Amino acid sequence: MRCVKCHETASVDLPSRNAAYCAPHYLEHFEYEVGHNIRSLKMFTTDERVLVAVSGGKDSLALWETLIRLGYKTTGFHLHLGIGEYSDLSREKTESYARAHNVELIVVEVEEAVGATIPEVSTALRRVPCSGCGLTKRYLMNRTARQQGFPVLATGHNLDDEAATLMGGILHWQMDSLGRQAPALESTHPKLGRKVKPLYTFSEKETASYAVLRRIDYVVDECPNSTGALSLLYKDVLNRIEAESHGTKLRFFQGYLKNLRPALASTGQKVELRECATCGEATTAEVCAYCRMVDRVYKWKQRRVAPTPAPVSPPT
Ligand code: SF4
Ligand SMILES: [Zn+2]
Ligand SMILES: [Zn+2]
Protein backbone atom coordinates (compact mmCIF):
# COMPACT_ATOMS: atom_id res chain seq x y z
CA MET A 1 0.00 0.00 0.00
CA ARG A 2 1.61 3.27 -1.18
CA CYS A 3 0.75 6.90 -0.44
CA VAL A 4 -1.11 8.42 -3.40
CA LYS A 5 0.89 11.64 -2.96
CA CYS A 6 4.52 10.58 -2.42
CA HIS A 7 4.46 6.79 -3.09
CA GLU A 8 6.14 6.06 0.25
CA THR A 9 4.67 3.30 2.44
CA ALA A 10 1.15 4.37 3.45
CA SER A 11 -0.01 4.32 7.09
CA VAL A 12 -3.70 5.08 6.48
CA ASP A 13 -5.75 3.10 3.97
CA LEU A 14 -8.99 4.72 2.76
CA PRO A 15 -10.74 2.12 0.58
CA SER A 16 -13.92 4.21 0.58
CA ARG A 17 -11.99 6.94 -1.26
CA ASN A 18 -9.81 4.56 -3.22
CA ALA A 19 -6.73 6.15 -1.64
CA ALA A 20 -3.98 5.60 0.93
CA TYR A 21 -1.70 8.11 2.62
CA CYS A 22 1.55 8.26 4.58
CA ALA A 23 1.18 10.02 7.98
CA PRO A 24 2.16 13.59 6.89
CA HIS A 25 0.02 13.43 3.75
CA TYR A 26 -2.94 11.99 5.65
CA LEU A 27 -2.83 14.89 8.12
CA GLU A 28 -2.60 17.34 5.22
CA HIS A 29 -5.51 15.64 3.42
CA PHE A 30 -7.69 15.65 6.59
CA GLU A 31 -7.10 19.31 7.39
CA TYR A 32 -7.54 20.36 3.76
CA GLU A 33 -10.91 18.57 3.52
CA VAL A 34 -12.19 20.04 6.81
CA GLY A 35 -11.30 23.52 5.51
CA HIS A 36 -13.02 22.70 2.22
CA ASN A 37 -16.20 21.53 4.03
CA ILE A 38 -16.26 24.76 6.05
CA ARG A 39 -15.82 27.01 3.01
CA SER A 40 -18.07 25.14 0.60
CA LEU A 41 -21.04 25.14 3.00
CA LYS A 42 -20.20 28.66 4.27
CA MET A 43 -20.11 27.35 7.85
CA PHE A 44 -18.06 30.26 9.26
CA THR A 45 -15.20 32.58 8.40
CA THR A 46 -11.85 33.23 10.07
CA ASP A 47 -13.34 36.47 11.50
CA GLU A 48 -16.13 34.75 13.41
CA ARG A 49 -15.85 33.32 16.93
CA VAL A 50 -16.74 29.62 16.97
CA LEU A 51 -17.86 27.72 20.06
CA VAL A 52 -16.67 24.11 19.72
CA ALA A 53 -18.43 21.40 21.76
CA VAL A 54 -15.65 19.26 23.24
CA SER A 55 -16.54 16.06 25.06
CA GLY A 56 -12.94 14.85 25.43
CA GLY A 57 -13.47 12.10 22.82
CA LYS A 58 -11.55 11.66 19.55
CA ASP A 59 -14.00 13.43 17.24
CA SER A 60 -14.43 16.66 19.18
CA LEU A 61 -10.72 16.97 20.01
CA ALA A 62 -9.77 16.18 16.38
CA LEU A 63 -12.17 18.93 15.29
CA TRP A 64 -10.78 21.46 17.77
CA GLU A 65 -7.19 20.65 16.78
CA THR A 66 -7.97 21.05 13.07
CA LEU A 67 -9.80 24.35 13.54
CA ILE A 68 -6.92 25.75 15.61
CA ARG A 69 -4.42 24.66 12.94
CA LEU A 70 -6.56 26.21 10.18
CA GLY A 71 -6.49 29.54 12.04
CA TYR A 72 -10.13 29.78 13.14
CA LYS A 73 -11.06 31.68 16.33
CA THR A 74 -12.25 28.91 18.61
CA THR A 75 -13.29 28.46 22.23
CA GLY A 76 -14.02 25.02 23.66
CA PHE A 77 -17.25 24.22 25.48
CA HIS A 78 -17.33 21.25 27.84
CA LEU A 79 -20.34 20.01 29.77
CA HIS A 80 -19.53 18.01 32.89
CA LEU A 81 -22.44 15.58 32.86
CA GLY A 82 -21.86 13.95 36.25
CA ILE A 83 -21.75 10.40 34.81
CA GLY A 84 -19.25 9.03 37.36
CA GLU A 85 -15.64 8.35 36.35
CA TYR A 86 -16.44 8.70 32.64
CA SER A 87 -17.36 12.38 33.09
CA ASP A 88 -14.44 13.11 35.40
CA LEU A 89 -11.96 11.64 32.91
CA SER A 90 -13.62 13.46 29.99
CA ARG A 91 -13.27 16.78 31.80
CA GLU A 92 -9.65 16.05 32.73
CA LYS A 93 -8.68 15.24 29.11
CA THR A 94 -10.48 18.32 27.76
CA GLU A 95 -8.91 20.66 30.32
CA SER A 96 -5.44 19.26 29.79
CA TYR A 97 -5.82 19.71 25.99
CA ALA A 98 -6.89 23.34 26.47
CA ARG A 99 -3.98 23.98 28.85
CA ALA A 100 -1.42 22.36 26.54
CA HIS A 101 -2.63 24.38 23.53
CA ASN A 102 -3.23 27.57 25.49
CA VAL A 103 -6.81 27.90 24.21
CA GLU A 104 -9.92 29.17 25.97
CA LEU A 105 -12.32 26.60 27.43
CA ILE A 106 -15.74 27.11 29.02
CA VAL A 107 -16.78 24.35 31.43
CA VAL A 108 -20.39 24.10 32.61
CA GLU A 109 -21.52 21.75 35.39
CA VAL A 110 -24.86 20.10 34.57
CA GLU A 111 -25.45 19.62 38.29
CA GLU A 112 -25.27 23.39 38.84
CA ALA A 113 -27.33 24.34 35.78
CA VAL A 114 -30.08 21.73 36.05
CA GLY A 115 -29.91 21.01 39.78
CA ALA A 116 -28.98 17.35 39.23
CA THR A 117 -26.49 15.13 37.39
CA ILE A 118 -27.53 13.27 34.21
CA PRO A 119 -28.06 9.94 36.07
CA GLU A 120 -30.29 11.80 38.60
CA VAL A 121 -32.19 13.52 35.78
CA SER A 122 -32.81 10.09 34.26
CA THR A 123 -34.22 8.78 37.56
CA ALA A 124 -36.35 11.88 38.09
CA LEU A 125 -37.84 11.75 34.57
CA ARG A 126 -38.02 7.93 34.48
CA ARG A 127 -36.46 8.03 31.04
CA VAL A 128 -33.19 6.76 29.54
CA PRO A 129 -30.24 9.06 30.39
CA CYS A 130 -29.69 10.08 26.74
CA SER A 131 -33.09 11.77 26.61
CA GLY A 132 -32.38 14.41 29.30
CA CYS A 133 -28.70 14.52 28.32
CA GLY A 134 -29.34 15.42 24.68
CA LEU A 135 -31.84 18.12 25.64
CA THR A 136 -29.46 19.58 28.25
CA LYS A 137 -26.53 19.65 25.82
CA ARG A 138 -28.50 21.40 23.07
CA TYR A 139 -30.00 23.96 25.44
CA LEU A 140 -26.88 24.86 27.46
CA MET A 141 -24.62 25.04 24.44
CA ASN A 142 -26.97 27.31 22.53
CA ARG A 143 -27.56 29.57 25.56
CA THR A 144 -23.85 29.82 26.38
CA ALA A 145 -23.01 30.63 22.74
CA ARG A 146 -25.53 33.45 22.59
CA GLN A 147 -24.74 34.90 26.02
CA GLN A 148 -21.02 34.95 25.25
CA GLY A 149 -21.27 36.26 21.68
CA PHE A 150 -20.55 33.20 19.51
CA PRO A 151 -22.66 33.25 16.31
CA VAL A 152 -21.82 29.65 15.45
CA LEU A 153 -21.65 26.31 17.28
CA ALA A 154 -19.49 23.48 15.92
CA THR A 155 -19.79 19.83 16.91
CA GLY A 156 -17.59 16.82 16.07
CA HIS A 157 -20.32 14.68 14.47
CA ASN A 158 -18.71 12.41 11.87
CA LEU A 159 -20.00 10.52 8.82
CA ASP A 160 -20.92 7.45 10.91
CA ASP A 161 -23.06 9.61 13.24
CA GLU A 162 -24.79 11.32 10.32
CA ALA A 163 -25.38 8.13 8.30
CA ALA A 164 -26.76 6.33 11.40
CA THR A 165 -29.11 9.24 12.20
CA LEU A 166 -30.25 9.28 8.57
CA MET A 167 -30.85 5.53 8.62
CA GLY A 168 -32.91 5.85 11.83
CA GLY A 169 -34.89 8.73 10.33
CA ILE A 170 -35.71 6.71 7.22
CA LEU A 171 -36.49 3.45 9.03
CA HIS A 172 -38.98 5.25 11.26
CA TRP A 173 -40.02 7.87 8.69
CA GLN A 174 -39.30 10.75 11.06
CA MET A 175 -40.03 13.41 8.46
CA ASP A 176 -39.44 16.37 10.80
CA SER A 177 -35.97 15.32 11.86
CA LEU A 178 -35.13 14.18 8.31
CA GLY A 179 -35.91 17.65 6.99
CA ARG A 180 -33.69 19.24 9.65
CA GLN A 181 -30.63 16.98 9.29
CA ALA A 182 -27.77 18.88 7.65
CA PRO A 183 -24.05 19.59 8.22
CA ALA A 184 -24.75 23.33 8.31
CA LEU A 185 -27.95 24.74 9.78
CA GLU A 186 -28.78 28.41 9.58
CA SER A 187 -30.19 30.24 12.58
CA THR A 188 -34.00 30.18 12.48
CA HIS A 189 -34.56 32.57 15.42
CA PRO A 190 -32.55 35.48 16.89
CA LYS A 191 -31.89 33.35 19.98
CA LEU A 192 -30.61 30.31 18.06
CA GLY A 193 -27.05 30.14 16.74
CA ARG A 194 -25.88 28.52 13.50
CA LYS A 195 -24.97 24.83 13.94
CA VAL A 196 -22.24 23.16 11.92
CA LYS A 197 -20.52 19.75 11.65
CA PRO A 198 -17.25 20.20 9.73
CA LEU A 199 -16.24 16.50 10.08
CA TYR A 200 -19.37 15.17 8.37
CA THR A 201 -17.46 13.59 5.47
CA PHE A 202 -15.03 11.61 7.69
CA SER A 203 -15.78 8.18 9.12
CA GLU A 204 -15.16 7.42 12.79
CA LYS A 205 -12.04 5.46 11.77
CA GLU A 206 -10.72 8.42 9.79
CA THR A 207 -11.10 10.89 12.67
CA ALA A 208 -9.52 8.33 15.02
CA SER A 209 -6.53 8.00 12.62
CA TYR A 210 -6.15 11.79 12.63
CA ALA A 211 -6.33 11.98 16.45
CA VAL A 212 -3.77 9.18 16.85
CA LEU A 213 -1.34 10.62 14.27
CA ARG A 214 -1.59 14.06 15.91
CA ARG A 215 -0.95 12.34 19.28
CA ILE A 216 -4.12 13.74 20.83
CA ASP A 217 -4.79 12.31 24.28
CA TYR A 218 -8.54 11.54 24.19
CA VAL A 219 -11.03 9.47 26.22
CA VAL A 220 -11.11 6.07 24.57
CA ASP A 221 -14.07 4.61 26.46
CA GLU A 222 -17.55 5.48 25.28
CA CYS A 223 -20.17 6.81 27.71
CA PRO A 224 -21.51 3.83 29.74
CA ASN A 225 -25.05 4.85 28.74
CA SER A 226 -24.39 4.40 25.03
CA THR A 227 -24.53 0.59 25.16
CA GLY A 228 -27.71 -0.75 23.65
CA ALA A 229 -28.48 2.51 21.81
CA LEU A 230 -30.17 1.92 18.43
CA SER A 231 -27.66 4.26 16.79
CA LEU A 232 -24.90 1.71 17.58
CA LEU A 233 -26.90 -0.99 15.80
CA TYR A 234 -27.33 1.24 12.74
CA LYS A 235 -23.60 2.04 12.75
CA ASP A 236 -22.78 -1.65 12.89
CA VAL A 237 -25.10 -2.46 9.99
CA LEU A 238 -23.68 0.41 7.92
CA ASN A 239 -20.11 -0.73 8.66
CA ARG A 240 -20.94 -4.23 7.48
CA ILE A 241 -22.33 -2.86 4.22
CA GLU A 242 -19.30 -0.56 3.90
CA ALA A 243 -16.91 -3.52 4.29
CA GLU A 244 -18.56 -5.22 1.28
CA SER A 245 -19.16 -2.10 -0.77
CA HIS A 246 -16.64 0.68 -0.12
CA GLY A 247 -17.94 4.24 -0.17
CA THR A 248 -21.57 3.35 0.56
CA LYS A 249 -21.78 5.43 3.75
CA LEU A 250 -20.49 8.58 2.08
CA ARG A 251 -22.70 8.08 -0.99
CA PHE A 252 -25.73 7.41 1.26
CA PHE A 253 -25.33 10.66 3.19
CA GLN A 254 -24.24 12.82 0.26
CA GLY A 255 -27.08 11.38 -1.83
CA TYR A 256 -29.53 12.42 0.88
CA LEU A 257 -28.09 15.97 0.92
CA LYS A 258 -28.31 16.22 -2.85
CA ASN A 259 -31.60 14.43 -3.59
CA LEU A 260 -33.89 14.20 -0.57
CA ARG A 261 -33.11 17.15 1.69
CA PRO A 262 -33.89 19.90 -0.86
CA ALA A 263 -37.25 18.21 -1.56
CA LEU A 264 -38.06 17.94 2.14
CA ALA A 265 -36.96 21.52 2.81
CA SER A 266 -39.27 22.89 0.09
CA THR A 267 -42.33 20.91 1.20
CA GLY A 268 -41.74 20.94 4.99
CA GLN A 269 -43.89 23.04 7.31
CA LYS A 270 -42.17 26.09 8.79
CA VAL A 271 -41.92 25.67 12.58
CA GLU A 272 -43.23 28.70 14.50
CA LEU A 273 -40.78 29.66 17.24
CA ARG A 274 -41.49 31.94 20.20
CA GLU A 275 -39.78 32.78 23.49
CA CYS A 276 -40.19 30.49 26.51
CA ALA A 277 -42.39 32.09 29.20
CA THR A 278 -39.91 30.98 31.88
CA CYS A 279 -36.40 31.43 30.46
CA GLY A 280 -36.92 33.42 27.24
CA GLU A 281 -35.09 30.92 24.98
CA ALA A 282 -36.54 29.93 21.58
CA THR A 283 -39.16 27.18 21.70
CA THR A 284 -42.30 25.92 19.96
CA ALA A 285 -44.24 25.62 23.26
CA GLU A 286 -45.39 28.09 25.94
CA VAL A 287 -42.66 26.76 28.28
CA CYS A 288 -39.59 25.11 26.70
CA ALA A 289 -38.74 21.42 27.17
CA TYR A 290 -35.63 22.30 29.20
CA CYS A 291 -37.56 24.42 31.73
CA ARG A 292 -40.20 21.68 32.05
CA MET A 293 -37.42 19.17 32.68
CA VAL A 294 -35.73 21.37 35.31
CA ASP A 295 -39.09 21.81 37.04
CA ARG A 296 -39.70 18.05 37.17
CA VAL A 297 -36.19 17.46 38.52
CA TYR A 298 -36.73 20.15 41.18
CA LYS A 299 -40.01 18.58 42.33
CA TRP A 300 -38.39 15.14 42.40
CA LYS A 301 -35.61 16.50 44.61
CA GLN A 302 -38.13 18.20 46.91
CA ARG A 303 -40.00 14.92 47.39
CA ARG A 304 -36.72 13.20 48.26
CA VAL A 305 -35.80 15.68 50.99
CA ALA A 306 -39.31 16.29 52.40
CA PRO A 307 -39.50 14.90 55.97
CA THR A 308 -41.87 11.96 56.38
CA PRO A 309 -44.82 13.05 58.56
CA ALA A 310 -44.70 11.71 62.15
CA PRO A 311 -47.22 8.90 62.72
CA VAL A 312 -50.47 10.19 64.23
CA SER A 313 -51.53 8.36 67.44
CA PRO A 314 -54.99 6.87 67.24
CA PRO A 315 -57.60 8.71 69.37
CA THR A 316 -58.15 7.12 72.83
S1 SF4 B 1 -24.52 8.29 25.53
FE1 SF4 B 1 -23.98 9.37 27.42
S2 SF4 B 1 -23.16 11.33 26.75
FE2 SF4 B 1 -24.28 10.47 25.00
S3 SF4 B 1 -26.34 11.34 25.17
FE3 SF4 B 1 -26.35 9.36 26.23
S4 SF4 B 1 -25.94 9.87 28.38
FE4 SF4 B 1 -25.33 11.64 27.16
ZN1 LIG C 1 2.89 10.64 1.32
ZN1 LIG D 1 -37.33 27.76 29.03
Coordinates of C-alpha atoms and ligand atoms in Angstrom, one line a residue:
M1 CA 0.0 0.0 0.0
R2 CA 1.6 3.3 -1.2
C3 CA 0.7 6.9 -0.4
V4 CA -1.1 8.4 -3.4
K5 CA 0.9 11.6 -3.0
C6 CA 4.5 10.6 -2.4
H7 CA 4.5 6.8 -3.1
E8 CA 6.1 6.1 0.3
T9 CA 4.7 3.3 2.4
A10 CA 1.1 4.4 3.5
S11 CA 0.0 4.3 7.1
V12 CA -3.7 5.1 6.5
D13 CA -5.8 3.1 4.0
L14 CA -9.0 4.7 2.8
P15 CA -10.7 2.1 0.6
S16 CA -13.9 4.2 0.6
R17 CA -12.0 6.9 -1.3
N18 CA -9.8 4.6 -3.2
A19 CA -6.7 6.2 -1.6
A20 CA -4.0 5.6 0.9
Y21 CA -1.7 8.1 2.6
C22 CA 1.6 8.3 4.6
A23 CA 1.2 10.0 8.0
P24 CA 2.2 13.6 6.9
H25 CA 0.0 13.4 3.8
Y26 CA -2.9 12.0 5.6
L27 CA -2.8 14.9 8.1
E28 CA -2.6 17.3 5.2
H29 CA -5.5 15.6 3.4
F30 CA -7.7 15.6 6.6
E31 CA -7.1 19.3 7.4
Y32 CA -7.5 20.4 3.8
E33 CA -10.9 18.6 3.5
V34 CA -12.2 20.0 6.8
G35 CA -11.3 23.5 5.5
H36 CA -13.0 22.7 2.2
N37 CA -16.2 21.5 4.0
I38 CA -16.3 24.8 6.1
R39 CA -15.8 27.0 3.0
S40 CA -18.1 25.1 0.6
L41 CA -21.0 25.1 3.0
K42 CA -20.2 28.7 4.3
M43 CA -20.1 27.4 7.9
F44 CA -18.1 30.3 9.3
T45 CA -15.2 32.6 8.4
T46 CA -11.8 33.2 10.1
D47 CA -13.3 36.5 11.5
E48 CA -16.1 34.8 13.4
R49 CA -15.9 33.3 16.9
V50 CA -16.7 29.6 17.0
L51 CA -17.9 27.7 20.1
V52 CA -16.7 24.1 19.7
A53 CA -18.4 21.4 21.8
V54 CA -15.7 19.3 23.2
S55 CA -16.5 16.1 25.1
G56 CA -12.9 14.9 25.4
G57 CA -13.5 12.1 22.8
K58 CA -11.5 11.7 19.6
D59 CA -14.0 13.4 17.2
S60 CA -14.4 16.7 19.2
L61 CA -10.7 17.0 20.0
A62 CA -9.8 16.2 16.4
L63 CA -12.2 18.9 15.3
W64 CA -10.8 21.5 17.8
E65 CA -7.2 20.6 16.8
T66 CA -8.0 21.0 13.1
L67 CA -9.8 24.4 13.5
I68 CA -6.9 25.7 15.6
R69 CA -4.4 24.7 12.9
L70 CA -6.6 26.2 10.2
G71 CA -6.5 29.5 12.0
Y72 CA -10.1 29.8 13.1
K73 CA -11.1 31.7 16.3
T74 CA -12.3 28.9 18.6
T75 CA -13.3 28.5 22.2
G76 CA -14.0 25.0 23.7
F77 CA -17.3 24.2 25.5
H78 CA -17.3 21.2 27.8
L79 CA -20.3 20.0 29.8
H80 CA -19.5 18.0 32.9
L81 CA -22.4 15.6 32.9
G82 CA -21.9 13.9 36.3
I83 CA -21.8 10.4 34.8
G84 CA -19.3 9.0 37.4
E85 CA -15.6 8.3 36.4
Y86 CA -16.4 8.7 32.6
S87 CA -17.4 12.4 33.1
D88 CA -14.4 13.1 35.4
L89 CA -12.0 11.6 32.9
S90 CA -13.6 13.5 30.0
R91 CA -13.3 16.8 31.8
E92 CA -9.7 16.0 32.7
K93 CA -8.7 15.2 29.1
T94 CA -10.5 18.3 27.8
E95 CA -8.9 20.7 30.3
S96 CA -5.4 19.3 29.8
Y97 CA -5.8 19.7 26.0
A98 CA -6.9 23.3 26.5
R99 CA -4.0 24.0 28.8
A100 CA -1.4 22.4 26.5
H101 CA -2.6 24.4 23.5
N102 CA -3.2 27.6 25.5
V103 CA -6.8 27.9 24.2
E104 CA -9.9 29.2 26.0
L105 CA -12.3 26.6 27.4
I106 CA -15.7 27.1 29.0
V107 CA -16.8 24.3 31.4
V108 CA -20.4 24.1 32.6
E109 CA -21.5 21.7 35.4
V110 CA -24.9 20.1 34.6
E111 CA -25.4 19.6 38.3
E112 CA -25.3 23.4 38.8
A113 CA -27.3 24.3 35.8
V114 CA -30.1 21.7 36.0
G115 CA -29.9 21.0 39.8
A116 CA -29.0 17.3 39.2
T117 CA -26.5 15.1 37.4
I118 CA -27.5 13.3 34.2
P119 CA -28.1 9.9 36.1
E120 CA -30.3 11.8 38.6
V121 CA -32.2 13.5 35.8
S122 CA -32.8 10.1 34.3
T123 CA -34.2 8.8 37.6
A124 CA -36.4 11.9 38.1
L125 CA -37.8 11.7 34.6
R126 CA -38.0 7.9 34.5
R127 CA -36.5 8.0 31.0
V128 CA -33.2 6.8 29.5
P129 CA -30.2 9.1 30.4
C130 CA -29.7 10.1 26.7
S131 CA -33.1 11.8 26.6
G132 CA -32.4 14.4 29.3
C133 CA -28.7 14.5 28.3
G134 CA -29.3 15.4 24.7
L135 CA -31.8 18.1 25.6
T136 CA -29.5 19.6 28.3
K137 CA -26.5 19.6 25.8
R138 CA -28.5 21.4 23.1
Y139 CA -30.0 24.0 25.4
L140 CA -26.9 24.9 27.5
M141 CA -24.6 25.0 24.4
N142 CA -27.0 27.3 22.5
R143 CA -27.6 29.6 25.6
T144 CA -23.8 29.8 26.4
A145 CA -23.0 30.6 22.7
R146 CA -25.5 33.5 22.6
Q147 CA -24.7 34.9 26.0
Q148 CA -21.0 34.9 25.3
G149 CA -21.3 36.3 21.7
F150 CA -20.6 33.2 19.5
P151 CA -22.7 33.2 16.3
V152 CA -21.8 29.6 15.4
L153 CA -21.6 26.3 17.3
A154 CA -19.5 23.5 15.9
T155 CA -19.8 19.8 16.9
G156 CA -17.6 16.8 16.1
H157 CA -20.3 14.7 14.5
N158 CA -18.7 12.4 11.9
L159 CA -20.0 10.5 8.8
D160 CA -20.9 7.5 10.9
D161 CA -23.1 9.6 13.2
E162 CA -24.8 11.3 10.3
A163 CA -25.4 8.1 8.3
A164 CA -26.8 6.3 11.4
T165 CA -29.1 9.2 12.2
L166 CA -30.3 9.3 8.6
M167 CA -30.8 5.5 8.6
G168 CA -32.9 5.8 11.8
G169 CA -34.9 8.7 10.3
I170 CA -35.7 6.7 7.2
L171 CA -36.5 3.4 9.0
H172 CA -39.0 5.2 11.3
W173 CA -40.0 7.9 8.7
Q174 CA -39.3 10.7 11.1
M175 CA -40.0 13.4 8.5
D176 CA -39.4 16.4 10.8
S177 CA -36.0 15.3 11.9
L178 CA -35.1 14.2 8.3
G179 CA -35.9 17.6 7.0
R180 CA -33.7 19.2 9.6
Q181 CA -30.6 17.0 9.3
A182 CA -27.8 18.9 7.7
P183 CA -24.0 19.6 8.2
A184 CA -24.7 23.3 8.3
L185 CA -28.0 24.7 9.8
E186 CA -28.8 28.4 9.6
S187 CA -30.2 30.2 12.6
T188 CA -34.0 30.2 12.5
H189 CA -34.6 32.6 15.4
P190 CA -32.5 35.5 16.9
K191 CA -31.9 33.4 20.0
L192 CA -30.6 30.3 18.1
G193 CA -27.0 30.1 16.7
R194 CA -25.9 28.5 13.5
K195 CA -25.0 24.8 13.9
V196 CA -22.2 23.2 11.9
K197 CA -20.5 19.8 11.7
P198 CA -17.2 20.2 9.7
L199 CA -16.2 16.5 10.1
Y200 CA -19.4 15.2 8.4
T201 CA -17.5 13.6 5.5
F202 CA -15.0 11.6 7.7
S203 CA -15.8 8.2 9.1
E204 CA -15.2 7.4 12.8
K205 CA -12.0 5.5 11.8
E206 CA -10.7 8.4 9.8
T207 CA -11.1 10.9 12.7
A208 CA -9.5 8.3 15.0
S209 CA -6.5 8.0 12.6
Y210 CA -6.2 11.8 12.6
A211 CA -6.3 12.0 16.4
V212 CA -3.8 9.2 16.9
L213 CA -1.3 10.6 14.3
R214 CA -1.6 14.1 15.9
R215 CA -1.0 12.3 19.3
I216 CA -4.1 13.7 20.8
D217 CA -4.8 12.3 24.3
Y218 CA -8.5 11.5 24.2
V219 CA -11.0 9.5 26.2
V220 CA -11.1 6.1 24.6
D221 CA -14.1 4.6 26.5
E222 CA -17.6 5.5 25.3
C223 CA -20.2 6.8 27.7
P224 CA -21.5 3.8 29.7
N225 CA -25.0 4.8 28.7
S226 CA -24.4 4.4 25.0
T227 CA -24.5 0.6 25.2
G228 CA -27.7 -0.7 23.6
A229 CA -28.5 2.5 21.8
L230 CA -30.2 1.9 18.4
S231 CA -27.7 4.3 16.8
L232 CA -24.9 1.7 17.6
L233 CA -26.9 -1.0 15.8
Y234 CA -27.3 1.2 12.7
K235 CA -23.6 2.0 12.8
D236 CA -22.8 -1.6 12.9
V237 CA -25.1 -2.5 10.0
L238 CA -23.7 0.4 7.9
N239 CA -20.1 -0.7 8.7
R240 CA -20.9 -4.2 7.5
I241 CA -22.3 -2.9 4.2
E242 CA -19.3 -0.6 3.9
A243 CA -16.9 -3.5 4.3
E244 CA -18.6 -5.2 1.3
S245 CA -19.2 -2.1 -0.8
H246 CA -16.6 0.7 -0.1
G247 CA -17.9 4.2 -0.2
T248 CA -21.6 3.3 0.6
K249 CA -21.8 5.4 3.8
L250 CA -20.5 8.6 2.1
R251 CA -22.7 8.1 -1.0
F252 CA -25.7 7.4 1.3
F253 CA -25.3 10.7 3.2
Q254 CA -24.2 12.8 0.3
G255 CA -27.1 11.4 -1.8
Y256 CA -29.5 12.4 0.9
L257 CA -28.1 16.0 0.9
K258 CA -28.3 16.2 -2.9
N259 CA -31.6 14.4 -3.6
L260 CA -33.9 14.2 -0.6
R261 CA -33.1 17.1 1.7
P262 CA -33.9 19.9 -0.9
A263 CA -37.2 18.2 -1.6
L264 CA -38.1 17.9 2.1
A265 CA -37.0 21.5 2.8
S266 CA -39.3 22.9 0.1
T267 CA -42.3 20.9 1.2
G268 CA -41.7 20.9 5.0
Q269 CA -43.9 23.0 7.3
K270 CA -42.2 26.1 8.8
V271 CA -41.9 25.7 12.6
E272 CA -43.2 28.7 14.5
L273 CA -40.8 29.7 17.2
R274 CA -41.5 31.9 20.2
E275 CA -39.8 32.8 23.5
C276 CA -40.2 30.5 26.5
A277 CA -42.4 32.1 29.2
T278 CA -39.9 31.0 31.9
C279 CA -36.4 31.4 30.5
G280 CA -36.9 33.4 27.2
E281 CA -35.1 30.9 25.0
A282 CA -36.5 29.9 21.6
T283 CA -39.2 27.2 21.7
T284 CA -42.3 25.9 20.0
A285 CA -44.2 25.6 23.3
E286 CA -45.4 28.1 25.9
V287 CA -42.7 26.8 28.3
C288 CA -39.6 25.1 26.7
A289 CA -38.7 21.4 27.2
Y290 CA -35.6 22.3 29.2
C291 CA -37.6 24.4 31.7
R292 CA -40.2 21.7 32.1
M293 CA -37.4 19.2 32.7
V294 CA -35.7 21.4 35.3
D295 CA -39.1 21.8 37.0
R296 CA -39.7 18.1 37.2
V297 CA -36.2 17.5 38.5
Y298 CA -36.7 20.2 41.2
K299 CA -40.0 18.6 42.3
W300 CA -38.4 15.1 42.4
K301 CA -35.6 16.5 44.6
Q302 CA -38.1 18.2 46.9
R303 CA -40.0 14.9 47.4
R304 CA -36.7 13.2 48.3
V305 CA -35.8 15.7 51.0
A306 CA -39.3 16.3 52.4
P307 CA -39.5 14.9 56.0
T308 CA -41.9 12.0 56.4
P309 CA -44.8 13.1 58.6
A310 CA -44.7 11.7 62.2
P311 CA -47.2 8.9 62.7
V312 CA -50.5 10.2 64.2
S313 CA -51.5 8.4 67.4
P314 CA -55.0 6.9 67.2
P315 CA -57.6 8.7 69.4
T316 CA -58.2 7.1 72.8
Ligands
SF4_1 S1 -24.5 8.3 25.5 FE1 -24.0 9.4 27.4 S2 -23.2 11.3 26.7 FE2 -24.3 10.5 25.0 S3 -26.3 11.3 25.2 FE3 -26.4 9.4 26.2 S4 -25.9 9.9 28.4 FE4 -25.3 11.6 27.2
ZN2 ZN 2.9 10.6 1.3
ZN3 ZN -37.3 27.8 29.0

